[in-house]
mmCIF file of C-alpha atoms in Angstrom:
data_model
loop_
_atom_site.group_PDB
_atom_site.id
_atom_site.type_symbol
_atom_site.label_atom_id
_atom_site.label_comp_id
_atom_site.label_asym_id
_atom_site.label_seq_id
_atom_site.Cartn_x
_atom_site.Cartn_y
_atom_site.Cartn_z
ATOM 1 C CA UNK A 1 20.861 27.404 -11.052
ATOM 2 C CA UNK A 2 22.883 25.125 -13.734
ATOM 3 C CA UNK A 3 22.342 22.130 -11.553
ATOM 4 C CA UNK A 4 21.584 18.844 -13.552
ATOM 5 C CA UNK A 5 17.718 17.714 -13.355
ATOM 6 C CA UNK A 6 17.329 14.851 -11.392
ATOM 7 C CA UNK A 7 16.136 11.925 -12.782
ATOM 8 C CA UNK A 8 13.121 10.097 -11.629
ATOM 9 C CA UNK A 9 12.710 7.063 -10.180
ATOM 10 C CA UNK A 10 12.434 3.738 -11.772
ATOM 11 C CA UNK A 11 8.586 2.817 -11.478
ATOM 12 C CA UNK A 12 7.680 -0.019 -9.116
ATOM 13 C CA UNK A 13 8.618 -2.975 -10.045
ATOM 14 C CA UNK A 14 6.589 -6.115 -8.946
ATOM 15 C CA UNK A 15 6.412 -9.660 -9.526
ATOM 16 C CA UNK A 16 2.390 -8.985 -9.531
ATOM 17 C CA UNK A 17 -0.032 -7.118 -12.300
ATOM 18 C CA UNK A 18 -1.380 -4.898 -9.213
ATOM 19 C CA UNK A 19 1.420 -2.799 -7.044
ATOM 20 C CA UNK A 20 0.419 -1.901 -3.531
ATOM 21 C CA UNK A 21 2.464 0.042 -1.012
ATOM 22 C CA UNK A 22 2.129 0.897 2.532
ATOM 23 C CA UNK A 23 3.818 4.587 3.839
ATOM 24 C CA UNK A 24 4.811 2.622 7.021
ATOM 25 C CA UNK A 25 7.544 1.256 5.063
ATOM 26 C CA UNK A 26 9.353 5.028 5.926
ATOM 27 C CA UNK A 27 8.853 3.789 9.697
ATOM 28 C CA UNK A 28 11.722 1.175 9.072
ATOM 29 C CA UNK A 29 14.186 3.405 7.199
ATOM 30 C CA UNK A 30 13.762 5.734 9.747
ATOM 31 C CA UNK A 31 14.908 3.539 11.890
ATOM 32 C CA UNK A 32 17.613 2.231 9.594
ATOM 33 C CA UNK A 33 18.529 6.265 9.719
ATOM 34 C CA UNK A 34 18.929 6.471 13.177
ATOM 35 C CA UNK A 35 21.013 2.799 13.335
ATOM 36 C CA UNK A 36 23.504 3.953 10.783
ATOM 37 C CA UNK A 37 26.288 6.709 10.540
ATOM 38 C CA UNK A 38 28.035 9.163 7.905
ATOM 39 C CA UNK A 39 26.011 9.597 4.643
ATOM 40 C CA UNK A 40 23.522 6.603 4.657
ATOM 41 C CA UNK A 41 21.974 8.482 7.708
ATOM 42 C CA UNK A 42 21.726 12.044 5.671
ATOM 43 C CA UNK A 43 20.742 10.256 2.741
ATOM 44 C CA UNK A 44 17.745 8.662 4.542
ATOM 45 C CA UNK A 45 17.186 12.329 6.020
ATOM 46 C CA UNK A 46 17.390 13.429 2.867
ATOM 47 C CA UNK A 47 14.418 10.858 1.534
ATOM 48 C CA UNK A 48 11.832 11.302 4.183
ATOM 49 C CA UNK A 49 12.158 15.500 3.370
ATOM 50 C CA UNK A 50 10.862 15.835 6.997
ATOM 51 C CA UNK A 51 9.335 19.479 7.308
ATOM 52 C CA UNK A 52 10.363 19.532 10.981
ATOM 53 C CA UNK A 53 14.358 19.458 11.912
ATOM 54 C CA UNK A 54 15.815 15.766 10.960
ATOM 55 C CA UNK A 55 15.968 14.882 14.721
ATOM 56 C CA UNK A 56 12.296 14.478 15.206
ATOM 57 C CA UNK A 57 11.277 12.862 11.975
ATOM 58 C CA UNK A 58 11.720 9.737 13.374
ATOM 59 C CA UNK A 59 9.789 10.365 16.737
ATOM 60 C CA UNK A 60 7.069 11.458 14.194
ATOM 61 C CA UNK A 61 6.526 8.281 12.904
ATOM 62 C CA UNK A 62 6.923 6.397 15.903
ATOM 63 C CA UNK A 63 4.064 8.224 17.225
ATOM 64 C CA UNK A 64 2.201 7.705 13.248
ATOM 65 C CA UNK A 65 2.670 3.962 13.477
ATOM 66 C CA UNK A 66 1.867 3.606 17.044
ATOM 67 C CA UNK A 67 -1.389 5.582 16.594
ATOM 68 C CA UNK A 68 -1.984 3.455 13.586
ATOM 69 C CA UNK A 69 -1.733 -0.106 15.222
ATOM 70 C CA UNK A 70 -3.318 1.106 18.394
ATOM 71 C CA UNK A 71 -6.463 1.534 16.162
ATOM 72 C CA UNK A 72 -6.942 -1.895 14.743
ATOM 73 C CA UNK A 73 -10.105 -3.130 15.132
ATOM 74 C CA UNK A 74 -11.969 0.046 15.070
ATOM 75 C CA UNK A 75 -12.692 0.843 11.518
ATOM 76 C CA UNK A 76 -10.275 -1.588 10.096
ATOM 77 C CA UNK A 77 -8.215 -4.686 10.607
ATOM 78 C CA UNK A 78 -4.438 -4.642 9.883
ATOM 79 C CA UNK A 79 -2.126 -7.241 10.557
ATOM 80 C CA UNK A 80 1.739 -6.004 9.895
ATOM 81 C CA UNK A 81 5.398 -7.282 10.507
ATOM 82 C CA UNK A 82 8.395 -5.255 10.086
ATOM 83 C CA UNK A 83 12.280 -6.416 10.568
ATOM 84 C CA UNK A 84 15.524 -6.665 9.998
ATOM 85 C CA UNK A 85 16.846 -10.244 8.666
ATOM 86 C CA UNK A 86 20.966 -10.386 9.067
ATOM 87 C CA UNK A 87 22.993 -12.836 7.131
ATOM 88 C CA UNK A 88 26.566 -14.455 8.977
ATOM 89 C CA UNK A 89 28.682 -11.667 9.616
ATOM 90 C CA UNK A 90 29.351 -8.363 12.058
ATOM 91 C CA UNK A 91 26.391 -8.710 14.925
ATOM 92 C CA UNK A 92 23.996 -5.318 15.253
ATOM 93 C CA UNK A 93 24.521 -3.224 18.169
ATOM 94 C CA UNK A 94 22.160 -4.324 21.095
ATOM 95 C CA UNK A 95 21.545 -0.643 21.055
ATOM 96 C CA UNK A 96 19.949 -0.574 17.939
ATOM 97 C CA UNK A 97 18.351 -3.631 18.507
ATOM 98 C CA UNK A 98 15.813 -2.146 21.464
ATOM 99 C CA UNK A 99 15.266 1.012 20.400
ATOM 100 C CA UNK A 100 14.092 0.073 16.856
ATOM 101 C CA UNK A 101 12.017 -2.626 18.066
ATOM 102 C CA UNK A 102 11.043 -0.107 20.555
ATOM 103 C CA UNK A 103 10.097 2.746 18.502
ATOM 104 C CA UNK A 104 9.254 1.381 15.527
ATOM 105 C CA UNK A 105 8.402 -2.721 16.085
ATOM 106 C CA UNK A 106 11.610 -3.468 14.002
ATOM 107 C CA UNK A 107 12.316 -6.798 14.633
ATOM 108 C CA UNK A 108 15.945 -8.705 14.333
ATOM 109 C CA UNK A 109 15.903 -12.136 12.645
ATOM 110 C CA UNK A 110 18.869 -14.013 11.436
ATOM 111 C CA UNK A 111 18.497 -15.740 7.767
ATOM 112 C CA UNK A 112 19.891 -19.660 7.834
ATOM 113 C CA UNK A 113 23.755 -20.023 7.753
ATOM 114 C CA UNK A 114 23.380 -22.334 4.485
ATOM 115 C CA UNK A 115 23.291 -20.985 0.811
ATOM 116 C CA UNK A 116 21.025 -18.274 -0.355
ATOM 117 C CA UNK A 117 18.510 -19.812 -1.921
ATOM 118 C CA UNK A 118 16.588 -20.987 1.196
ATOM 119 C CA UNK A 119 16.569 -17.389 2.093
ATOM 120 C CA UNK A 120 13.885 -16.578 -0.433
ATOM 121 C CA UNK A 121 11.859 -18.844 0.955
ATOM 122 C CA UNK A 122 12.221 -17.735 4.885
ATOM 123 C CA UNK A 123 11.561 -14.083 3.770
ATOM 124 C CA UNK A 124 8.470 -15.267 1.799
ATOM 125 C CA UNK A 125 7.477 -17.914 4.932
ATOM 126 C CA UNK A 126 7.442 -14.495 7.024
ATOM 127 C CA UNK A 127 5.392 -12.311 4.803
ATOM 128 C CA UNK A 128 3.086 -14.907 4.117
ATOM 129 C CA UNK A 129 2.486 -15.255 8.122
ATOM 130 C CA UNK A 130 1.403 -11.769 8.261
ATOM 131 C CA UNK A 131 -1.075 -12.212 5.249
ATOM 132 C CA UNK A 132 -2.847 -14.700 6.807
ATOM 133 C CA UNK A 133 -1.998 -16.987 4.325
ATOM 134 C CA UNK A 134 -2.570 -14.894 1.142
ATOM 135 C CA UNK A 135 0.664 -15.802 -0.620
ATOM 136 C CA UNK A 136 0.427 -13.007 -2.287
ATOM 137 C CA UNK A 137 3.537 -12.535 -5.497
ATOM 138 C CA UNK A 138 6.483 -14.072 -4.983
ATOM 139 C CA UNK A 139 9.757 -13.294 -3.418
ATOM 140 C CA UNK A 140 11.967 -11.944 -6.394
ATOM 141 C CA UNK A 141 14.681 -14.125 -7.580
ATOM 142 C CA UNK A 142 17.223 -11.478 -7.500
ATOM 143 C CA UNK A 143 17.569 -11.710 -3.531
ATOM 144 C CA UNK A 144 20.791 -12.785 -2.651
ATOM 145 C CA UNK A 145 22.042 -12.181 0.316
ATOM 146 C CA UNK A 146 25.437 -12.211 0.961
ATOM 147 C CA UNK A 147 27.682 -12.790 4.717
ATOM 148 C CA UNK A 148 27.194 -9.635 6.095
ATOM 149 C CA UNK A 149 23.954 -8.238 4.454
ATOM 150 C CA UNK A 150 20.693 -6.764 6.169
ATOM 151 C CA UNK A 151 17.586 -7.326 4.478
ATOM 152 C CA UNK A 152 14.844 -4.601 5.167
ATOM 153 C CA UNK A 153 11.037 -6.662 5.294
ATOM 154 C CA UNK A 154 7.834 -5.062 5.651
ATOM 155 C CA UNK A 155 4.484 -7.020 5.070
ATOM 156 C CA UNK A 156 1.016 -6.062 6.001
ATOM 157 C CA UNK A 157 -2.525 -6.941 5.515
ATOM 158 C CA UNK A 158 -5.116 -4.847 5.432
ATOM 159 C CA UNK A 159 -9.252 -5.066 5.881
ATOM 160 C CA UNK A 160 -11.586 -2.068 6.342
ATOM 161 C CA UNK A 161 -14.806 -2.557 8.454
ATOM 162 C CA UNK A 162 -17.244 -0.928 6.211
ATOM 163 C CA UNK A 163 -19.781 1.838 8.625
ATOM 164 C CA UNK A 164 -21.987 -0.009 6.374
ATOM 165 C CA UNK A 165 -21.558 -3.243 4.838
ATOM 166 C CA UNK A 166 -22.520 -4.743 1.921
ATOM 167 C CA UNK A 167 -25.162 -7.372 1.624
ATOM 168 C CA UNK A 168 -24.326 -10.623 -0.158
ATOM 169 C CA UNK A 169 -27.536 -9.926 -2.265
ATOM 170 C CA UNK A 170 -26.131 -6.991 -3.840
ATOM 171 C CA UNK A 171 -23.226 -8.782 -5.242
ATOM 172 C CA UNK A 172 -23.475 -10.455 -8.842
ATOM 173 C CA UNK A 173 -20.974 -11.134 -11.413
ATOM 174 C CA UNK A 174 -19.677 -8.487 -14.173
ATOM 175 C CA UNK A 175 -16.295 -8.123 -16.273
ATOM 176 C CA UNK A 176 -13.826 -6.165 -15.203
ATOM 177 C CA UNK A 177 -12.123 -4.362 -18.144
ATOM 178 C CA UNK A 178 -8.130 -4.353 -16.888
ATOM 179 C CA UNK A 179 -5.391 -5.955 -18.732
ATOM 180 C CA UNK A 180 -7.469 -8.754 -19.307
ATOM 181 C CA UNK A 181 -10.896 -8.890 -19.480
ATOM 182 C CA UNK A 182 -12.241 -11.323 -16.184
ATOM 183 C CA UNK A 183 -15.837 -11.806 -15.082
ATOM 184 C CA UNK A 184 -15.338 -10.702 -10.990
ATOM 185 C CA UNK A 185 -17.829 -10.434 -8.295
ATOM 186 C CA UNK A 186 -19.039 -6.828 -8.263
ATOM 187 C CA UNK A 187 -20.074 -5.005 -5.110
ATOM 188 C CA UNK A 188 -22.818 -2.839 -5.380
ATOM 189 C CA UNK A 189 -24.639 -0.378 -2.715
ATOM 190 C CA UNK A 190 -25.807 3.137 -2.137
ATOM 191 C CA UNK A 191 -25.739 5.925 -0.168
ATOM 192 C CA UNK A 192 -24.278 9.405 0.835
ATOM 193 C CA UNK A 193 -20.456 9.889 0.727
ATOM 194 C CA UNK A 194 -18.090 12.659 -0.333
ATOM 195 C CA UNK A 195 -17.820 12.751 -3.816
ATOM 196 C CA UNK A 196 -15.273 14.659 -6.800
ATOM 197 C CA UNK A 197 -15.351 14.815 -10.290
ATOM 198 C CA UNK A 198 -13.659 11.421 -10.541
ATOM 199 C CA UNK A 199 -12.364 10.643 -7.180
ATOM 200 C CA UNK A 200 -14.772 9.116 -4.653
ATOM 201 C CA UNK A 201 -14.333 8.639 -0.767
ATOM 202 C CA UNK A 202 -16.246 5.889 1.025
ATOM 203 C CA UNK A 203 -16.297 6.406 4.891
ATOM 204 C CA UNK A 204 -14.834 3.822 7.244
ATOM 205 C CA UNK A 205 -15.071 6.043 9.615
ATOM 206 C CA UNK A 206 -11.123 5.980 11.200
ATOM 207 C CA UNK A 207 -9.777 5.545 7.943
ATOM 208 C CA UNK A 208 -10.906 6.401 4.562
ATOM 209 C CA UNK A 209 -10.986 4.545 0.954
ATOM 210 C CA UNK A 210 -10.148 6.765 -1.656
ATOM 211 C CA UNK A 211 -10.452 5.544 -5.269
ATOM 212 C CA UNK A 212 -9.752 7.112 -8.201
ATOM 213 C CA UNK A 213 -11.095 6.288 -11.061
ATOM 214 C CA UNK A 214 -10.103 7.741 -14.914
ATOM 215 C CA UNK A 215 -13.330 8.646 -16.678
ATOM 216 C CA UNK A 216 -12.649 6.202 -19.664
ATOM 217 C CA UNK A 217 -11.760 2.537 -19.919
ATOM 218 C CA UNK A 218 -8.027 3.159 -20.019
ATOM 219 C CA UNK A 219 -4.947 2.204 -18.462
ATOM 220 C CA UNK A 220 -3.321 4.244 -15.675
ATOM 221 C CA UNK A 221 -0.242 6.283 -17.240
ATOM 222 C CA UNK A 222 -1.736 8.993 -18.410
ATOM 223 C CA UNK A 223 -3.613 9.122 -14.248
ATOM 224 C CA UNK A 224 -0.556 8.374 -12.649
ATOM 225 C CA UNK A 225 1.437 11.399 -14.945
ATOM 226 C CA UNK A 226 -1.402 13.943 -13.714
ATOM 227 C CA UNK A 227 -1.119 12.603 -10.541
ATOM 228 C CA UNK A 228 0.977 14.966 -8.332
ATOM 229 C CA UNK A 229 1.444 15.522 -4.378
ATOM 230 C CA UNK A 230 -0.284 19.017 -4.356
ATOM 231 C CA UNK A 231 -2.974 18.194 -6.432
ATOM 232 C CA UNK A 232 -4.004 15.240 -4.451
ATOM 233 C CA UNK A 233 -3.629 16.763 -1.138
ATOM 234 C CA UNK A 234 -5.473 19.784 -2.854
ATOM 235 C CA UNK A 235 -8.634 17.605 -3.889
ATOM 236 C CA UNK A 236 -8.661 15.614 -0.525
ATOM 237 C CA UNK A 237 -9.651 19.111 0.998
ATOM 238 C CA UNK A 238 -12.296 19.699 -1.271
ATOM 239 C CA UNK A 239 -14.946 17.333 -0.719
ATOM 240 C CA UNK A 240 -18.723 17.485 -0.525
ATOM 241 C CA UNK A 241 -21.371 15.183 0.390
ATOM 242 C CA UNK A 242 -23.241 13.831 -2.484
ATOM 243 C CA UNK A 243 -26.010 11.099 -3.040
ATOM 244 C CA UNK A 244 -23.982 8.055 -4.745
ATOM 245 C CA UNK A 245 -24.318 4.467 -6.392
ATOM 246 C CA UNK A 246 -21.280 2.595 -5.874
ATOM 247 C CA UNK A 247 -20.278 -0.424 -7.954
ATOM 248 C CA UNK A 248 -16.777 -2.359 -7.192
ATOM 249 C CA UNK A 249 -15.193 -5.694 -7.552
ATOM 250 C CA UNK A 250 -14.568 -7.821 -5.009
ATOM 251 C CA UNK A 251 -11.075 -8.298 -4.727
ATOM 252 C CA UNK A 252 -8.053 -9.450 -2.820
ATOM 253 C CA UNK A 253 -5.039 -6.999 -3.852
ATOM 254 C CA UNK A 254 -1.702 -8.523 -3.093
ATOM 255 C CA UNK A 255 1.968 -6.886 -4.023
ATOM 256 C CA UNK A 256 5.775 -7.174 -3.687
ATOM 257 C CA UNK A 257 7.945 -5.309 -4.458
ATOM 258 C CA UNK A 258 11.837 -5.023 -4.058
ATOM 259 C CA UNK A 259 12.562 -1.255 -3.866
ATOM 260 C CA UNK A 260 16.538 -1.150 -4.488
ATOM 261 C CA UNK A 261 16.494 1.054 -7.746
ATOM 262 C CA UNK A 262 13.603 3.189 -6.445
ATOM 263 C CA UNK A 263 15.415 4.096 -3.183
ATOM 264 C CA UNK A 264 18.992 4.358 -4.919
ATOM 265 C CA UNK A 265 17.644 6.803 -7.880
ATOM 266 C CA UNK A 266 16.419 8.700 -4.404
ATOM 267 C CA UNK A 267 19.539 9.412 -2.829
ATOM 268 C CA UNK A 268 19.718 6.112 -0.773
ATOM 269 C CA UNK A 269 23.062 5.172 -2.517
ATOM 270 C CA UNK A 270 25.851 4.755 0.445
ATOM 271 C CA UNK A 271 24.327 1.893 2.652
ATOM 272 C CA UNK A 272 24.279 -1.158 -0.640
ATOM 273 C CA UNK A 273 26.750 -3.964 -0.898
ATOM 274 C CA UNK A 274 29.783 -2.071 -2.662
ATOM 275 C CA UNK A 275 31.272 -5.943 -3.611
ATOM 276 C CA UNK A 276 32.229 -6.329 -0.036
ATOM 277 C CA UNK A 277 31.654 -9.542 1.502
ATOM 278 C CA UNK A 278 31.177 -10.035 5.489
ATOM 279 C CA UNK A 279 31.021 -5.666 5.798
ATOM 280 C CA UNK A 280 27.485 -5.220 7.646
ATOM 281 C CA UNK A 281 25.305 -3.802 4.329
ATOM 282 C CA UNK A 282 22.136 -3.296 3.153
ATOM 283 C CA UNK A 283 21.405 -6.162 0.888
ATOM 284 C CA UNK A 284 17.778 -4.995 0.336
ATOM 285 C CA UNK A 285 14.565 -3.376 0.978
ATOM 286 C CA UNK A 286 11.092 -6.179 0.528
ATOM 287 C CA UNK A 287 7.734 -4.823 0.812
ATOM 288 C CA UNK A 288 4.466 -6.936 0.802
ATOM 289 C CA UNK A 289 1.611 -5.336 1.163
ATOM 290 C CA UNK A 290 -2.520 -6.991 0.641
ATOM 291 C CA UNK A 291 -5.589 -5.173 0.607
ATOM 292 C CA UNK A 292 -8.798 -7.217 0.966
ATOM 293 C CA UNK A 293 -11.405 -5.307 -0.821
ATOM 294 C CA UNK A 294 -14.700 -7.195 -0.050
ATOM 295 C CA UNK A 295 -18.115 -6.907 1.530
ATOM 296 C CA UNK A 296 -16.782 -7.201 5.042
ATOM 297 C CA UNK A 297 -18.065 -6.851 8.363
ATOM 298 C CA UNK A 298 -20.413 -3.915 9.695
ATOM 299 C CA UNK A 299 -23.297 -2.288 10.356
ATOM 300 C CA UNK A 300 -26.167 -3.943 7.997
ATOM 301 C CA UNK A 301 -26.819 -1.808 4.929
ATOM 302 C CA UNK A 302 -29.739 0.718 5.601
ATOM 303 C CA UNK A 303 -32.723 -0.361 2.955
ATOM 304 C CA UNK A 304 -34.110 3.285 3.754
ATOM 305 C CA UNK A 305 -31.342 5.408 2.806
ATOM 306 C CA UNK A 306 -31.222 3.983 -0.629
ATOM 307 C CA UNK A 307 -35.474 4.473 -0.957
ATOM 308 C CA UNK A 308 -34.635 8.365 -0.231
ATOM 309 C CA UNK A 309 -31.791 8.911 -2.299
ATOM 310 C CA UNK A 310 -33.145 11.138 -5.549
ATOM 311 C CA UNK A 311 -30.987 10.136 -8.475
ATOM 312 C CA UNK A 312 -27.550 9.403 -7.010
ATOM 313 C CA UNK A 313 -24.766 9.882 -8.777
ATOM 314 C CA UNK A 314 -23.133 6.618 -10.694
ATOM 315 C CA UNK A 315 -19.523 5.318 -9.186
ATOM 316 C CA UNK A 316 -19.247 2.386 -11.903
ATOM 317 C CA UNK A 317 -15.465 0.940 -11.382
ATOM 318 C CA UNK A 318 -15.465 -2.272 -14.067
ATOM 319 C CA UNK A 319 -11.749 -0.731 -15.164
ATOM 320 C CA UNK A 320 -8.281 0.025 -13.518
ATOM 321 C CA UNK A 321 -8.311 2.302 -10.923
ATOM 322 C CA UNK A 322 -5.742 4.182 -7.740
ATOM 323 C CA UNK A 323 -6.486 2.813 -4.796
ATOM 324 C CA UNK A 324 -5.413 5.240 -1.341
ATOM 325 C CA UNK A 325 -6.260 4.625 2.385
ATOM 326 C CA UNK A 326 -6.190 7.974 4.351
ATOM 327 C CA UNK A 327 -6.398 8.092 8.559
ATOM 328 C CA UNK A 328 -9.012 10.301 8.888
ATOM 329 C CA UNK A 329 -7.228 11.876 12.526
ATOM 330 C CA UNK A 330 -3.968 12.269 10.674
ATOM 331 C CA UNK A 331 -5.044 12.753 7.415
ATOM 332 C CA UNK A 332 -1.825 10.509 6.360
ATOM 333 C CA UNK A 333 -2.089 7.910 3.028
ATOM 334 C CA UNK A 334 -1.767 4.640 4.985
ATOM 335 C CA UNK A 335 -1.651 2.978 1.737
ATOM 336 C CA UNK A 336 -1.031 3.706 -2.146
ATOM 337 C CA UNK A 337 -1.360 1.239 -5.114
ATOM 338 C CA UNK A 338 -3.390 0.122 -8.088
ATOM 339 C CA UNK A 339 -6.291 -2.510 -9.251
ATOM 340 C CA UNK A 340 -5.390 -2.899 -13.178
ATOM 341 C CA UNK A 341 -6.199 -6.721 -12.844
ATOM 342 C CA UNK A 342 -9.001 -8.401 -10.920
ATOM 343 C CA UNK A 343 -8.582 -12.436 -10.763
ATOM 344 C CA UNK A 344 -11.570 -13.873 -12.508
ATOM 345 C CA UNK A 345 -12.496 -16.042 -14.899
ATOM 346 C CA UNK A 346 -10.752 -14.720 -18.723
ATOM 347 C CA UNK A 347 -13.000 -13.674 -21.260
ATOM 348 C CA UNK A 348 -12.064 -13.867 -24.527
ATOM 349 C CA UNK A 349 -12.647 -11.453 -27.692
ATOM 350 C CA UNK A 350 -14.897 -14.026 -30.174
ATOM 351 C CA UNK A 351 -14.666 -11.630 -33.150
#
């Protein structure tokens, strides 16, 4: 139609090797949709592409991250914060105030009067609450918030409850072959789950782990290019059950990102600081996310399963791989990201 091509999006940025992201982050900018007025709130209608009429995208997920947090505890444990941090200037509507922490647990928190460098630390004091005390990466410098400016936070922590866990015994350490080569702890057990050509599924029965993993020691580009919407919704539906040795390092995945570029190369353009000072703005979006990938809690493994499998079929993950957590009653990604580094003790090349 002689329209320019748009351009992509910057990739993720983060102050960390491994990126994590959690789709409840489109919770708050609905919100921030609904709060605001003129273009910033089609421009956020125009990001969340809901497939129902604008007007009940946000009741959607209200519902999505109420369903979500009134399952913690079942097959997984998730601790999250979201809000809005205000520096000095024009006060938010009470309005807005309610119904976003009403509909979508938005809180409002003002940052300290003072200069902006102690804001960093407040925003990272926050996320670092919610962690339960993983620090995770820290705060980008680039923060600075000006009179006037509203800081978007998310941070959450996430721990599935394995159906089955995995013993201690089964645990021994291997090296992990990511951007540098570490010796990690590596999780190993057995037993039926829905298996792909590369992609495996292990059940936690609520929510599902989905990790893909590229057939060769490699990094993820070339994954990540091949990598679309349709053909990942498209393989999700085609599973089958399978017999299955799974190996995996034990992990803690931690992330943050600062998502300015990504949301303006999106459309999100109006709602930034235009070089006005005390003008209510959006002075940016933070998102910390940490994914504990470990032997957790659960039933105890079943000895007998493994005696009947017949020759399962080998899920060996010693190199990067995409890591996705579905809701099994939804069928939503909860959370997307990547392992391309596992902390461990460096081992170095002696030839």
């Amino acid at each position: 139609d002689g329209s320019p091509t748009p351009h992509p999006p910057p990739p993720l940025s983060s102050s960390s090797v491994n990126t994590l992201i959690s789709s409840l982050l489109l919770a708050s900018l609905a919100a921030l949709g609904e709060g605001s007025l003129g273009q910033t709130t089609t421009q956020i209608q125009g990001l969340l592409k809901p497939v129902t009429p604008p007007s009940k995208v946000g009741d959607l997920l209200s519902e999505a991250l109420k369903s979500f947090t009134e399952a913690n505890g079942t097959s997984f444990q998730v601790h999250t914060s979201s809000g809005v941090f205000t520096k000095q200037g024009p006060a938010i509507s009470q309005a807005f105030t309610k119904q976003s922490q009403t509909r979508f647990r938005l809180q409002n928190q003002a940052l300290g009067k003072g200069d902006f460098k102690a804001d960093p630390k407040q925003l990272q004091a926050w996320a670092t609450a919610t962690h339960r005390g993983l620090e995770g990466a820290p705060l980008l410098a680039d923060i600075k918030a000006k009179a006037g400016a509203m800081i978007l936070a998310n941070a959450l922590h996430f721990k599935g409850l394995w159906e089955r866990k995995v013993n201690e015994e089964k645990t021994d350490p291997r090296t992990f072959l990511g951007k540098k080569y570490t010796k990690v702890i590596m999780m190993h057990r057995a037993g039926t789950t829905y298996l792909y050509i590369y992609r495996q599924i292990s059940a936690l029965k609520r929510a599902s782990l989905v990790l893909l993993l590229p057939f060769h020691v490699e990094n993820l580009a070339r994954l990540d290019k091949l990598l679309t919407l349709e053909l990942l919704s498209k393989r999700l539906e085609k599973t089958s059950v399978a017999s299955v040795a799974i190996s995996m390092p034990k992990a803690n995945i931690t992330s943050t990102l600062s998502l300015q570029k990504q949301l303006s190369a999106l459309g999100v353009a109006d709602a930034w600081d235009q070089e006005s000072t005390g003008k209510l703005h959006l002075g940016g979006v933070l998102h910390w996310a940490s994914l504990e990938l470990g032997a957790g809690a659960g039933k105890q493994d079943e000895e007998s399963e493994e005696e009947k499998m017949d020759r399962p079929k080998m899920f060996y993950a010693d190199h990067p791989f995409i890591i996705l957590v579905r809701d099994n009653a939804s069928r939503a990604l909860l959370m997307m990201g990547a392992l391309d580094h596992a902390e461990g003790e460096v081992l170095h090349d002696e030839l």
